PDB file of N, CA and C in Angstrom:
ATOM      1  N   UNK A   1     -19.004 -25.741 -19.914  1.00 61.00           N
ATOM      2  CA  UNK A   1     -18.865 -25.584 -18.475  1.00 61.00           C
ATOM      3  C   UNK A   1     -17.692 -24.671 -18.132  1.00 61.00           C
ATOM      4  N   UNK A   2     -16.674 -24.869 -18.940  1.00 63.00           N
ATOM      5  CA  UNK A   2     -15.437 -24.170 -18.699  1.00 63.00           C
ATOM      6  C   UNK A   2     -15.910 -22.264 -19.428  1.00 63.00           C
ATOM      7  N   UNK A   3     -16.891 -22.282 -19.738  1.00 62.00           N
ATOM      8  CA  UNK A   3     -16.952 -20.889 -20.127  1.00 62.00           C
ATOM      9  C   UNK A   3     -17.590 -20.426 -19.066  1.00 62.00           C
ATOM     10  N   UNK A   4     -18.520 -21.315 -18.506  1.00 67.00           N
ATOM     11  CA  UNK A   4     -19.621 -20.611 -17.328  1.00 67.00           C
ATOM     12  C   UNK A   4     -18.901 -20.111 -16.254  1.00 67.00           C
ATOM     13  N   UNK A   5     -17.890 -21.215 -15.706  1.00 55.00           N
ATOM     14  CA  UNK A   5     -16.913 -21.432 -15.005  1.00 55.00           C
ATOM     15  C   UNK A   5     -15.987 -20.183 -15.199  1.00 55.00           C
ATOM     16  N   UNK A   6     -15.197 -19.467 -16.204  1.00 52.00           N
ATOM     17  CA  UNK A   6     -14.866 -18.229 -16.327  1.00 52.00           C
ATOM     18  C   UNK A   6     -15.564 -17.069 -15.876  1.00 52.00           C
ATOM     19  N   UNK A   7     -16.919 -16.889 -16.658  1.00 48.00           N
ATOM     20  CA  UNK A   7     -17.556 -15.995 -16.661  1.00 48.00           C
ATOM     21  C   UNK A   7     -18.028 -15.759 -15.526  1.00 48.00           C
ATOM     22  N   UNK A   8     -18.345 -16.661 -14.569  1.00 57.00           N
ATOM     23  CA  UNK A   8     -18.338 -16.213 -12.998  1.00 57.00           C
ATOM     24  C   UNK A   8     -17.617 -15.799 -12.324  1.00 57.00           C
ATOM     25  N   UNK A   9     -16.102 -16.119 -13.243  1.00 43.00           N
ATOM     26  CA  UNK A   9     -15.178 -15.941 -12.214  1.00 43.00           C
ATOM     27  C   UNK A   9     -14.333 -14.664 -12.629  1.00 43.00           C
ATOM     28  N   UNK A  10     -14.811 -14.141 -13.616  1.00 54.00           N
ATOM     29  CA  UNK A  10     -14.672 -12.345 -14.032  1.00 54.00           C
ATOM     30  C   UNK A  10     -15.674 -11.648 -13.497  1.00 54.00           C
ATOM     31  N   UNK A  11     -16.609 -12.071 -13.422  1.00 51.00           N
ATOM     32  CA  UNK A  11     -17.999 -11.401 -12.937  1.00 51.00           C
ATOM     33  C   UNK A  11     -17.441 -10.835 -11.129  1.00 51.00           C
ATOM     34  N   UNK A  12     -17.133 -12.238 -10.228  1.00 52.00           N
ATOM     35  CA  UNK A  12     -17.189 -12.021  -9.251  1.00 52.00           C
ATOM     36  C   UNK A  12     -15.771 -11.155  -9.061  1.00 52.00           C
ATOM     37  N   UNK A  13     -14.677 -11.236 -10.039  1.00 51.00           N
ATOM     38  CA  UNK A  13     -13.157 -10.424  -9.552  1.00 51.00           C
ATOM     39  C   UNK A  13     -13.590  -8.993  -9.491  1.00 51.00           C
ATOM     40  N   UNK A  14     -14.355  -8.734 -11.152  1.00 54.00           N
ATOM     41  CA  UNK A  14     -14.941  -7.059 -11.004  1.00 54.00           C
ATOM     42  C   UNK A  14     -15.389  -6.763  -9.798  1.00 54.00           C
ATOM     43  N   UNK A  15     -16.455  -7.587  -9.560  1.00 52.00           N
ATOM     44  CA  UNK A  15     -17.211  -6.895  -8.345  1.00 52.00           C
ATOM     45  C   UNK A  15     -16.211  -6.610  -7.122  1.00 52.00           C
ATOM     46  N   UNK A  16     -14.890  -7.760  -6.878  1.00 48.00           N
ATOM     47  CA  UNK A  16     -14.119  -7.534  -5.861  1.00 48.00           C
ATOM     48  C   UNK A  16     -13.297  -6.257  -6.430  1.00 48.00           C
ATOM     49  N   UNK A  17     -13.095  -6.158  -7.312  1.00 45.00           N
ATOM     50  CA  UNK A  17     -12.367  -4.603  -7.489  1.00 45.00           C
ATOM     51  C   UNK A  17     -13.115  -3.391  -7.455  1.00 45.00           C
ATOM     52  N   UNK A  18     -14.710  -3.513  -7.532  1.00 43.00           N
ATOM     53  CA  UNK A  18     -15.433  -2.303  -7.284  1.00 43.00           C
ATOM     54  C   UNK A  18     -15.271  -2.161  -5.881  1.00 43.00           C
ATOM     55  N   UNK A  19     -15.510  -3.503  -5.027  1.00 43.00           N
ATOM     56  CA  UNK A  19     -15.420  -2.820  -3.660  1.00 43.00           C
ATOM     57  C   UNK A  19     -14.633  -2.487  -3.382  1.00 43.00           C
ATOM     58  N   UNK A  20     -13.233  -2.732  -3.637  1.00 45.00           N
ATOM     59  CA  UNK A  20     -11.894  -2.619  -2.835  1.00 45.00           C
ATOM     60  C   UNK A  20     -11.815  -0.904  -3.234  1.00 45.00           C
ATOM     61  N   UNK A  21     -11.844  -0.817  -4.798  1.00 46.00           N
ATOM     62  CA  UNK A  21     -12.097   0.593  -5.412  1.00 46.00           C
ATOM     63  C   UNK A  21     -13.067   1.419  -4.423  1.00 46.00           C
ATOM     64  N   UNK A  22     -14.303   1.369  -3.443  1.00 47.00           N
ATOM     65  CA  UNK A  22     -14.757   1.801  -2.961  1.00 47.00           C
ATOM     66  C   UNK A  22     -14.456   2.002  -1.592  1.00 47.00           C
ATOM     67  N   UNK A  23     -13.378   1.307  -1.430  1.00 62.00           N
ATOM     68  CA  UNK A  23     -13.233   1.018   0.271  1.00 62.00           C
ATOM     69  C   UNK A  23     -11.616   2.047  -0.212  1.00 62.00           C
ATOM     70  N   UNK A  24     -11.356   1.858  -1.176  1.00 82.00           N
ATOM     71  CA  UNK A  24     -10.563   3.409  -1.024  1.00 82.00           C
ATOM     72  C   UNK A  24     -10.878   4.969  -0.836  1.00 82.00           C
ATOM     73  N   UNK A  25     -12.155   5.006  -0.890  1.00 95.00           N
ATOM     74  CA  UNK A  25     -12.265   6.351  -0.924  1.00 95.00           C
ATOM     75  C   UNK A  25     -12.793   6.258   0.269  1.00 95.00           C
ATOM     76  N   UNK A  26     -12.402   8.251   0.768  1.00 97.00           N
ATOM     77  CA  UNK A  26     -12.657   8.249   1.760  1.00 97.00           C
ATOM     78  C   UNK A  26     -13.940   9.720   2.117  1.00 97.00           C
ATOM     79  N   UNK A  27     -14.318   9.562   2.978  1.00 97.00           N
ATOM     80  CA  UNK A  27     -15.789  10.303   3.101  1.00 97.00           C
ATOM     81  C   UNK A  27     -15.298  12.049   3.657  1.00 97.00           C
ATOM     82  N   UNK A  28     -15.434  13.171   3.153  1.00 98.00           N
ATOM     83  CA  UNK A  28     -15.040  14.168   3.236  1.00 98.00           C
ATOM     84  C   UNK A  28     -15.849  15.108   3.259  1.00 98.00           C
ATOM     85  N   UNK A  29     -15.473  16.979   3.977  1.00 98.00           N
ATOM     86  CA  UNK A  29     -16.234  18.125   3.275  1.00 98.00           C
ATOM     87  C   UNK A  29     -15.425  19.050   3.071  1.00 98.00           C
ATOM     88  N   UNK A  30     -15.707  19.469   2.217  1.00 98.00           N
ATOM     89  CA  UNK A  30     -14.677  20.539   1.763  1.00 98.00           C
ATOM     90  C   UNK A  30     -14.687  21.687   2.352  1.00 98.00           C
ATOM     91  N   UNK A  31     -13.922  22.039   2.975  1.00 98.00           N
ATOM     92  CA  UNK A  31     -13.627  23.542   4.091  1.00 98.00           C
ATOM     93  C   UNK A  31     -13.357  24.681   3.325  1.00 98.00           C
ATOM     94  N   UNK A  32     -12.482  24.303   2.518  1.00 98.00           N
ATOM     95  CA  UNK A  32     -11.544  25.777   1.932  1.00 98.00           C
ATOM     96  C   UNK A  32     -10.886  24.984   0.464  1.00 98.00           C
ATOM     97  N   UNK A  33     -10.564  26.038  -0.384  1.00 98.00           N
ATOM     98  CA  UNK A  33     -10.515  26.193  -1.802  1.00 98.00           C
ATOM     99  C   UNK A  33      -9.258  27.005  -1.701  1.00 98.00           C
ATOM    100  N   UNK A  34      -7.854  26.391  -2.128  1.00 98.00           N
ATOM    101  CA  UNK A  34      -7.266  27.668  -2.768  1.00 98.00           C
ATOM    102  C   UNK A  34      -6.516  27.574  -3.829  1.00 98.00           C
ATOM    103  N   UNK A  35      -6.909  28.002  -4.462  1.00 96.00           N
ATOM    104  CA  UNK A  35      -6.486  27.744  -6.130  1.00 96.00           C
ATOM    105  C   UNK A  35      -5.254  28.521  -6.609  1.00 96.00           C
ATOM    106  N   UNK A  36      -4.801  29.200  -5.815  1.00 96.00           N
ATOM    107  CA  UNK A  36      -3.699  29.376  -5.799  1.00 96.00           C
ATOM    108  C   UNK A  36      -2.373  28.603  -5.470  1.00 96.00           C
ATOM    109  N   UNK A  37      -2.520  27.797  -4.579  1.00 97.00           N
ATOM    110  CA  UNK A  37      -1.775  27.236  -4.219  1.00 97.00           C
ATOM    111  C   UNK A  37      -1.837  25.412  -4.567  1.00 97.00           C
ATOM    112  N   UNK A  38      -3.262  25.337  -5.266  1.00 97.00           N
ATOM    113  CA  UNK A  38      -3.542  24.154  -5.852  1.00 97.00           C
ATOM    114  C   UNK A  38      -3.617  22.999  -4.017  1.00 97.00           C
ATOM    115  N   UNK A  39      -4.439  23.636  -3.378  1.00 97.00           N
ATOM    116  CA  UNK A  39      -4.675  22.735  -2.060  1.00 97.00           C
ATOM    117  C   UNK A  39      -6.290  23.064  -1.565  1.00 97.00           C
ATOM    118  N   UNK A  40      -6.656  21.826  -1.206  1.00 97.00           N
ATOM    119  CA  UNK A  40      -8.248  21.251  -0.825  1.00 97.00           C
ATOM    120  C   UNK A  40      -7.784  21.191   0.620  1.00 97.00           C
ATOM    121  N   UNK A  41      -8.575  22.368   1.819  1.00 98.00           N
ATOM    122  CA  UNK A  41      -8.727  21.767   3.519  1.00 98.00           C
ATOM    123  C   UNK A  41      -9.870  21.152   3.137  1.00 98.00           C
ATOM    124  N   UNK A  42      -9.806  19.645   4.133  1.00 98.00           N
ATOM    125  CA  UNK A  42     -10.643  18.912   3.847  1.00 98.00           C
ATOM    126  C   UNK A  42     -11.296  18.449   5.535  1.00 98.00           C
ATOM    127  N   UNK A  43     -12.019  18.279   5.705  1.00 98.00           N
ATOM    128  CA  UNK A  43     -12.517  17.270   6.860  1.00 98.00           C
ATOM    129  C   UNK A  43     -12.912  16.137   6.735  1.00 98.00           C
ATOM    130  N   UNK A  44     -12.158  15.235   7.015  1.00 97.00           N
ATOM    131  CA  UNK A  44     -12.207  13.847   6.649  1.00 97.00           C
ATOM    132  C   UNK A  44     -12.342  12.663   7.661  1.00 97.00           C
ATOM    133  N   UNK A  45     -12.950  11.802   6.966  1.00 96.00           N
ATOM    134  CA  UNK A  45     -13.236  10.483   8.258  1.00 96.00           C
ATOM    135  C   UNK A  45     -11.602   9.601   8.009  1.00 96.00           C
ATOM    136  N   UNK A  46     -11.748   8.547   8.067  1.00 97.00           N
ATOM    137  CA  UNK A  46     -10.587   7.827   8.053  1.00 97.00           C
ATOM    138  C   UNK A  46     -10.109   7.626   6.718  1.00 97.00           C
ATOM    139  N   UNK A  47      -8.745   7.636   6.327  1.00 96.00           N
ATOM    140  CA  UNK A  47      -7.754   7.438   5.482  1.00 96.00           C
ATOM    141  C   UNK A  47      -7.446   6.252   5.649  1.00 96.00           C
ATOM    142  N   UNK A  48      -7.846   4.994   5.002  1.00 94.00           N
ATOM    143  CA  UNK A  48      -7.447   3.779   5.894  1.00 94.00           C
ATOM    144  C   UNK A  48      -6.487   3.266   4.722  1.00 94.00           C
ATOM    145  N   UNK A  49      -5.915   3.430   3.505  1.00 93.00           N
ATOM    146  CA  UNK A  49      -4.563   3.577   2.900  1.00 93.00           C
ATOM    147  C   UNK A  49      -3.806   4.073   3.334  1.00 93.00           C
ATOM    148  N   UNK A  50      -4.091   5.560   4.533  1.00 94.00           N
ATOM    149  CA  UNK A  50      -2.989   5.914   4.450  1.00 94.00           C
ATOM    150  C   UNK A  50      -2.759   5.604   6.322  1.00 94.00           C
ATOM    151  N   UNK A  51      -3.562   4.907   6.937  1.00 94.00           N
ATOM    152  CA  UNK A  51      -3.307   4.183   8.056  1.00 94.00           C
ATOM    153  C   UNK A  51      -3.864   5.993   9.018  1.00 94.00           C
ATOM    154  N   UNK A  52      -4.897   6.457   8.423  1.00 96.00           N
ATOM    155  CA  UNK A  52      -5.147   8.230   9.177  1.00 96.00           C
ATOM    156  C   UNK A  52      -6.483   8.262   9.615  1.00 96.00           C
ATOM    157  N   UNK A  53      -6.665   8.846  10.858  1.00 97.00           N
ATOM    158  CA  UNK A  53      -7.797   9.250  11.547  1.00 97.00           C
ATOM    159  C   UNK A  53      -8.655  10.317  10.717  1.00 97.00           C
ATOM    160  N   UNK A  54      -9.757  10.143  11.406  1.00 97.00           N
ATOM    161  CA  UNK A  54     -10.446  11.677  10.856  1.00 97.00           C
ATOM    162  C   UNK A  54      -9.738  13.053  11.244  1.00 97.00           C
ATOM    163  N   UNK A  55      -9.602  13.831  10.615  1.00 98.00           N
ATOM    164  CA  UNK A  55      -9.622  15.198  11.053  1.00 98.00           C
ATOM    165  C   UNK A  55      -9.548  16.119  10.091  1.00 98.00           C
ATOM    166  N   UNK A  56      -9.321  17.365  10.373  1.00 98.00           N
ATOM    167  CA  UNK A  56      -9.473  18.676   8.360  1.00 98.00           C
ATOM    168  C   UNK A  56      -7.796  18.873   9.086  1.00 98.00           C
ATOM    169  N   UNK A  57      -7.339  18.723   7.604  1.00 97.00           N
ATOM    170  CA  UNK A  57      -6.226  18.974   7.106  1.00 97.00           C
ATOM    171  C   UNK A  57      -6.007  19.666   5.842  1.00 97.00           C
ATOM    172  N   UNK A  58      -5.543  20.590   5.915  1.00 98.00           N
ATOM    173  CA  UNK A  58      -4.806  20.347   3.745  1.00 98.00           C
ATOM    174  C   UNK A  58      -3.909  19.640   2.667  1.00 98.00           C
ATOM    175  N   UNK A  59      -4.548  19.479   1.336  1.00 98.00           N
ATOM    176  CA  UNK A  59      -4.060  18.555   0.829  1.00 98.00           C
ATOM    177  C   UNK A  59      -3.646  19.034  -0.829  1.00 98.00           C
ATOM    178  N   UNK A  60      -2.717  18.992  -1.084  1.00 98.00           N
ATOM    179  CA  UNK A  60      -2.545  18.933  -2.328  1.00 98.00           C
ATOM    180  C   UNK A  60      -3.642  18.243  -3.471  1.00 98.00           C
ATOM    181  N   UNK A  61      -3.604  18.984  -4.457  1.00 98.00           N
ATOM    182  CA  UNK A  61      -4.317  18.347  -5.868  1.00 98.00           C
ATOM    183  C   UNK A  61      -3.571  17.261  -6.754  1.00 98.00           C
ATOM    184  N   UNK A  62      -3.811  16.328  -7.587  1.00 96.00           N
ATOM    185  CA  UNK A  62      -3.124  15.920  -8.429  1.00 96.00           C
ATOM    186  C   UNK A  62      -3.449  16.769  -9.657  1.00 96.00           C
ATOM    187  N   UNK A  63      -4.306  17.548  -9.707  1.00 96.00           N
ATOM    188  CA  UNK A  63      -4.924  18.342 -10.755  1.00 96.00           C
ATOM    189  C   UNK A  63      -5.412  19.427 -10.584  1.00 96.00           C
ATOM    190  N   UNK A  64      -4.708  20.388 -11.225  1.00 96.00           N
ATOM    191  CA  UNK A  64      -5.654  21.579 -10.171  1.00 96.00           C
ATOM    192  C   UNK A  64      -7.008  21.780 -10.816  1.00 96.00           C
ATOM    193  N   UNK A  65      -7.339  21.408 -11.688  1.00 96.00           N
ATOM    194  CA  UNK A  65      -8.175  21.158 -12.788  1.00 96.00           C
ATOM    195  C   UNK A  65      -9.916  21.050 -11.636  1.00 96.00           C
ATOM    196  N   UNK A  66      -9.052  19.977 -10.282  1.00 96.00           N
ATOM    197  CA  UNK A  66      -9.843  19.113  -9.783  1.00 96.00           C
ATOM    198  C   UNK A  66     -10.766  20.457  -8.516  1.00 96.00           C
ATOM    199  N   UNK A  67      -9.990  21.491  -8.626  1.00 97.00           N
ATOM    200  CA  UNK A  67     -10.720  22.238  -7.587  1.00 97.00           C
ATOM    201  C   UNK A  67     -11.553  23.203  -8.165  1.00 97.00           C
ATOM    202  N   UNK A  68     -11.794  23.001  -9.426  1.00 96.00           N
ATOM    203  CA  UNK A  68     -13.318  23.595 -10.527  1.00 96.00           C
ATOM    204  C   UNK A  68     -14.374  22.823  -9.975  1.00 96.00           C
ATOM    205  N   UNK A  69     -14.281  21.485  -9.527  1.00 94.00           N
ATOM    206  CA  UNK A  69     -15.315  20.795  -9.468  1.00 94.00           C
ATOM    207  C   UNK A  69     -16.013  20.506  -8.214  1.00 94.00           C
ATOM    208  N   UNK A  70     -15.667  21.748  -7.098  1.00 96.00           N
ATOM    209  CA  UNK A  70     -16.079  21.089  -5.944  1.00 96.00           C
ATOM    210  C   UNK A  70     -16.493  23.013  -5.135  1.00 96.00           C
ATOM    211  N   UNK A  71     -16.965  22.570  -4.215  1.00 96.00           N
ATOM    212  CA  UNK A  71     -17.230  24.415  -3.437  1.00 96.00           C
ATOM    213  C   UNK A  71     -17.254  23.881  -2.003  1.00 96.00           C
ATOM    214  N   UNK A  72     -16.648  24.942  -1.242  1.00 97.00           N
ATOM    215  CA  UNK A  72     -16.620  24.731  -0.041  1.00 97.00           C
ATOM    216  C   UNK A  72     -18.233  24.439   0.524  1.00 97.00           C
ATOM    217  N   UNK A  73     -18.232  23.537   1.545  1.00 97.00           N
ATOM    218  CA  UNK A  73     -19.606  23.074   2.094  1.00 97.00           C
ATOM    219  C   UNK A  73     -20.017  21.595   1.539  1.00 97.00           C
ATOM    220  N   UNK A  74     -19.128  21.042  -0.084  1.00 97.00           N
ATOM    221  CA  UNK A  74     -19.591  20.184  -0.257  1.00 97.00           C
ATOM    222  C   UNK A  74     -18.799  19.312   0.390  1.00 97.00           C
ATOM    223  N   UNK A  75     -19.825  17.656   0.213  1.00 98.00           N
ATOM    224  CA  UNK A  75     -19.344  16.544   0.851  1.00 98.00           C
ATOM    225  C   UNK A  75     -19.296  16.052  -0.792  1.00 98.00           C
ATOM    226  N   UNK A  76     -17.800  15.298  -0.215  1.00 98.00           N
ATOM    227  CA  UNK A  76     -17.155  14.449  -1.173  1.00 98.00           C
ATOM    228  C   UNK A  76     -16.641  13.209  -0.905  1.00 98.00           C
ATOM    229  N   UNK A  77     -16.759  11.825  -1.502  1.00 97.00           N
ATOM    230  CA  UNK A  77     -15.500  10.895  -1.201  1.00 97.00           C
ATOM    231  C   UNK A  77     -14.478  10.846  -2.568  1.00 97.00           C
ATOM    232  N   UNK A  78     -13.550  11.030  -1.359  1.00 97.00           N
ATOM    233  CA  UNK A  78     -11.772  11.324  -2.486  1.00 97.00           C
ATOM    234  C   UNK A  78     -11.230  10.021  -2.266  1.00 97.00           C
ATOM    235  N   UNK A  79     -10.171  10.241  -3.154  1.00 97.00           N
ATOM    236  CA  UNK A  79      -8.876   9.343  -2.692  1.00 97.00           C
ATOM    237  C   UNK A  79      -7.532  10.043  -2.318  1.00 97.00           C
ATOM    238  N   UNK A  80      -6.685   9.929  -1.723  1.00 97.00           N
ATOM    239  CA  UNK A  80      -5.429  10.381  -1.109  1.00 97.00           C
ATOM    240  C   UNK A  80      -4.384   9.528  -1.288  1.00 97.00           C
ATOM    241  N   UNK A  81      -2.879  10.179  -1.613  1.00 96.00           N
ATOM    242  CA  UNK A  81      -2.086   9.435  -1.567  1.00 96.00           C
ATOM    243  C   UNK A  81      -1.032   9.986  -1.103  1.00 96.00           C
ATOM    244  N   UNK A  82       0.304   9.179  -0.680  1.00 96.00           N
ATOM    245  CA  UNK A  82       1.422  10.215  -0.486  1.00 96.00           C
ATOM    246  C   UNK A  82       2.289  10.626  -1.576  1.00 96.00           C
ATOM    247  N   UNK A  83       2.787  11.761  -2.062  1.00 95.00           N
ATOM    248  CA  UNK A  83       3.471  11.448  -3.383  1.00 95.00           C
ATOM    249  C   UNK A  83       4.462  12.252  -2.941  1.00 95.00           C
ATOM    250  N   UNK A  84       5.584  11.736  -3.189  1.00 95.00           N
ATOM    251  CA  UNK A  84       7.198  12.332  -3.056  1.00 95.00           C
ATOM    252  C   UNK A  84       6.779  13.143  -1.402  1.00 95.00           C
ATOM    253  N   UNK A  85       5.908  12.634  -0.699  1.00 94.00           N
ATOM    254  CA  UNK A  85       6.126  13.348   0.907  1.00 94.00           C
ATOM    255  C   UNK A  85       4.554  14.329   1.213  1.00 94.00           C
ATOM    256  N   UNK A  86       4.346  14.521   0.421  1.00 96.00           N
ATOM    257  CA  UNK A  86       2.811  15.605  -0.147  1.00 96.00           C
ATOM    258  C   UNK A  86       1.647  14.615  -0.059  1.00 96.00           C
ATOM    259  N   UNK A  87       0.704  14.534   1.316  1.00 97.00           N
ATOM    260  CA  UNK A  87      -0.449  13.837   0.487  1.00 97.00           C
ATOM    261  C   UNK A  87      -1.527  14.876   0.245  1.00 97.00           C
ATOM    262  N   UNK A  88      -1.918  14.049  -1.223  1.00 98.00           N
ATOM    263  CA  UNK A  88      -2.040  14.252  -2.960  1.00 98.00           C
ATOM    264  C   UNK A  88      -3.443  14.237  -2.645  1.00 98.00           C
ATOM    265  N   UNK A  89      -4.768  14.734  -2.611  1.00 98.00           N
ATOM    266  CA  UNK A  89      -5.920  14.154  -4.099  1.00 98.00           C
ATOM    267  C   UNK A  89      -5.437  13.977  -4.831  1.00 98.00           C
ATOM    268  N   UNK A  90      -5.845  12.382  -5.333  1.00 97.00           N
ATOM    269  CA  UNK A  90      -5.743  12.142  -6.778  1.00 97.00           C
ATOM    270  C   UNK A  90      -6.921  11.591  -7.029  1.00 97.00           C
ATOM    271  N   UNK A  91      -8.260  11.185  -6.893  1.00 96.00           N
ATOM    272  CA  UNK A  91      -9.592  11.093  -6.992  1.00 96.00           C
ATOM    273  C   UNK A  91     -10.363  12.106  -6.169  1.00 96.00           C
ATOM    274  N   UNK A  92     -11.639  12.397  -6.698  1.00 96.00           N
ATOM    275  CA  UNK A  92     -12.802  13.079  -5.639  1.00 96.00           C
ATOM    276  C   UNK A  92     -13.439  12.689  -6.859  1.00 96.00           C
ATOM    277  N   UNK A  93     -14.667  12.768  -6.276  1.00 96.00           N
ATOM    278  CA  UNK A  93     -16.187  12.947  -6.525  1.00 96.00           C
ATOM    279  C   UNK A  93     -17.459  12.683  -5.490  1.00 96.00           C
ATOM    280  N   UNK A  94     -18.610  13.546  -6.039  1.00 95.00           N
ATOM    281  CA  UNK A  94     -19.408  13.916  -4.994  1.00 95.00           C
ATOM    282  C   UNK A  94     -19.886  12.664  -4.187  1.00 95.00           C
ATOM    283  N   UNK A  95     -20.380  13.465  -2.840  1.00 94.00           N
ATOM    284  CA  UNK A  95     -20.717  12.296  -2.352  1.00 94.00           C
ATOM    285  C   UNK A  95     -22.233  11.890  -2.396  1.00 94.00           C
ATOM    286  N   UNK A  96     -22.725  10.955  -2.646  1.00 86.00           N
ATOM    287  CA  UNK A  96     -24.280  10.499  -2.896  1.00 86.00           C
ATOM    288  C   UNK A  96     -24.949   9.930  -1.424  1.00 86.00           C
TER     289      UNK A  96
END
């Protein structure tokens, strides 16, 4: 009983960390690319980590790695953070 009793109760924490993991990202399209400067303009719905409305802003990369993987026009949900004053992408992927 005490195993069943576990195993539900890992089962159901994952699932609470997929959502919470999902309720971080936020719903986006990508405006502009500049790889020079390693920054994503984005148009975005709410930032609700970072307590932010919708609107297109620019944003730093955590990777510049990360702006190979995207073209202006697409929709993405990212994640954002503030880092040392800069908010960061530090997640994207497409949006489904």
């Amino acid at each position: 009983m005490k195993k069943i009793t576990a195993l539900i109760l890992a089962v159901f924490l994952s699932g609470a960390a997929l959502a919470q993991a999902a309720e971080t990202l936020s719903d986006g399209e990508v405006r502009k690319i500049d790889k020079d400067a390693a920054k994503l303009t984005i148009k975005h719905g709410p930032i609700r980590n970072l307590d932010m409305p919708g609107m297109t802003m620019v944003f730093r990369v955590k990777d510049k790695a990360m702006l190979d993987q995207v073209k202006a026009g697409e929709k993405i949900k990212f994640q954002a953070e503030n880092i040392n004053g800069a908010l960061t992408v530090t997640q994207m992927e497409p949006a489904k």
